[in-house]
Amino acid sequence: QALELYLQLTVKELKTIGLCNKSFDNMSSNHRQALKQLQSWDDSVFRYFDKGTGWVIDTQDNYEQKVMDHLGDKDTFTPINEAEDTSPIPQKIKDINAVIE
């Protein structure tokens, strides 16, 4: 009951000083306008890169092509055939399930 009373009194006090039910915008009007303009770019991609330290802003087609080029790099990635006995995927699934259980 004490917590409920505290919350009621806090809401009442906030209403008296005019802070209740008001929304505050943490962006300037110029930033808000720029954001709306960016959101209207239907053919663009906005993504974090490098563990969230920066942004990629590119056209959808160009971004997809760069992703495919990156994944197609045989020096960096090795294709895995799940049907082969050499695939590590079934063992990884077993390891994960063992931890979960």
GROMACS .gro file of C-alpha atoms in nm:
model
  101
    1GLN     CA    1   0.000   0.000   0.000
    2ALA     CA    2   0.287   0.237   0.071
    3LEU     CA    3   0.416   0.208  -0.283
    4GLU     CA    4   0.070   0.265  -0.428
    5LEU     CA    5   0.024   0.575  -0.211
    6TYR     CA    6   0.367   0.705  -0.315
    7LEU     CA    7   0.282   0.661  -0.684
    8GLN     CA    8  -0.054   0.837  -0.644
    9LEU     CA    9   0.107   1.133  -0.466
   10THR     CA   10   0.386   1.154  -0.725
   11VAL     CA   11   0.138   1.159  -1.013
   12LYS     CA   12  -0.068   1.423  -0.832
   13GLU     CA   13   0.242   1.640  -0.781
   14LEU     CA   14   0.349   1.600  -1.143
   15LYS     CA   15   0.005   1.709  -1.256
   16THR     CA   16   0.021   2.020  -1.041
   17ILE     CA   17   0.352   2.128  -1.194
   18GLY     CA   18   0.238   2.039  -1.546
   19LEU     CA   19   0.478   1.754  -1.624
   20CYS     CA   20   0.227   1.473  -1.652
   21ASN     CA   21   0.112   1.365  -2.001
   22LYS     CA   22   0.363   1.591  -2.175
   23SER     CA   23   0.598   1.449  -2.430
   24PHE     CA   24   0.946   1.585  -2.475
   25ASP     CA   25   1.132   1.568  -2.803
   26ASN     CA   26   1.502   1.500  -2.769
   27MET     CA   27   1.568   1.615  -3.127
   28SER     CA   28   1.582   1.963  -3.271
   29SER     CA   29   1.329   2.050  -3.540
   30ASN     CA   30   1.608   2.043  -3.802
   31HIS     CA   31   1.712   1.693  -3.695
   32ARG     CA   32   1.350   1.578  -3.689
   33GLN     CA   33   1.297   1.712  -4.043
   34ALA     CA   34   1.618   1.541  -4.165
   35LEU     CA   35   1.507   1.212  -4.008
   36LYS     CA   36   1.168   1.230  -4.182
   37GLN     CA   37   1.344   1.296  -4.511
   38LEU     CA   38   1.575   0.996  -4.461
   39GLN     CA   39   1.280   0.774  -4.374
   40SER     CA   40   1.122   0.860  -4.709
   41TRP     CA   41   1.419   0.713  -4.900
   42ASP     CA   42   1.258   0.381  -4.993
   43ASP     CA   43   1.553   0.254  -5.197
   44SER     CA   44   1.814   0.307  -4.924
   45VAL     CA   45   1.963   0.092  -4.649
   46PHE     CA   46   2.064   0.225  -4.307
   47ARG     CA   47   2.259  -0.026  -4.096
   48TYR     CA   48   2.508  -0.028  -3.811
   49PHE     CA   49   2.848  -0.167  -3.905
   50ASP     CA   50   3.156  -0.280  -3.716
   51LYS     CA   51   2.981  -0.364  -3.390
   52GLY     CA   52   2.770  -0.050  -3.392
   53THR     CA   53   3.054   0.199  -3.420
   54GLY     CA   54   2.924   0.356  -3.741
   55TRP     CA   55   2.657   0.356  -4.007
   56VAL     CA   56   2.621   0.227  -4.361
   57ILE     CA   57   2.397   0.437  -4.581
   58ASP     CA   58   2.368   0.296  -4.931
   59THR     CA   59   2.122   0.205  -5.203
   60GLN     CA   60   1.948  -0.130  -5.153
   61ASP     CA   61   2.095  -0.280  -5.471
   62ASN     CA   62   2.451  -0.168  -5.397
   63TYR     CA   63   2.431  -0.288  -5.035
   64GLU     CA   64   2.302  -0.632  -5.139
   65GLN     CA   65   2.577  -0.663  -5.402
   66LYS     CA   66   2.846  -0.577  -5.144
   67VAL     CA   67   2.704  -0.834  -4.901
   68MET     CA   68   2.707  -1.102  -5.171
   69ASP     CA   69   3.062  -1.007  -5.274
   70HIS     CA   70   3.173  -1.034  -4.912
   71LEU     CA   71   3.003  -1.369  -4.853
   72GLY     CA   72   3.136  -1.501  -5.184
   73ASP     CA   73   3.497  -1.441  -5.081
   74LYS     CA   74   3.640  -1.795  -5.071
   75ASP     CA   75   3.952  -1.675  -4.886
   76THR     CA   76   3.736  -1.567  -4.591
   77PHE     CA   77   3.437  -1.803  -4.598
   78THR     CA   78   3.405  -2.173  -4.672
   79PRO     CA   79   3.070  -2.301  -4.799
   80ILE     CA   80   2.923  -2.572  -4.576
   81ASN     CA   81   2.713  -2.851  -4.718
   82GLU     CA   82   2.483  -2.965  -4.439
   83ALA     CA   83   2.439  -3.305  -4.607
   84GLU     CA   84   2.810  -3.387  -4.577
   85ASP     CA   85   2.953  -3.564  -4.273
   86THR     CA   86   3.211  -3.285  -4.238
   87SER     CA   87   2.952  -3.023  -4.154
   88PRO     CA   88   2.999  -2.882  -3.803
   89ILE     CA   89   2.635  -2.776  -3.782
   90PRO     CA   90   2.484  -3.097  -3.636
   91GLN     CA   91   2.747  -3.107  -3.359
   92LYS     CA   92   2.692  -2.737  -3.279
   93ILE     CA   93   2.318  -2.802  -3.250
   94LYS     CA   94   2.386  -3.092  -3.012
   95ASP     CA   95   2.621  -2.873  -2.804
   96ILE     CA   96   2.362  -2.597  -2.779
   97ASN     CA   97   2.085  -2.839  -2.687
   98ALA     CA   98   2.306  -2.995  -2.417
   99VAL     CA   99   2.362  -2.654  -2.261
  100ILE     CA  100   1.991  -2.568  -2.275
  101GLU     CA  101   1.888  -2.895  -2.111
   0.00000   0.00000   0.00000
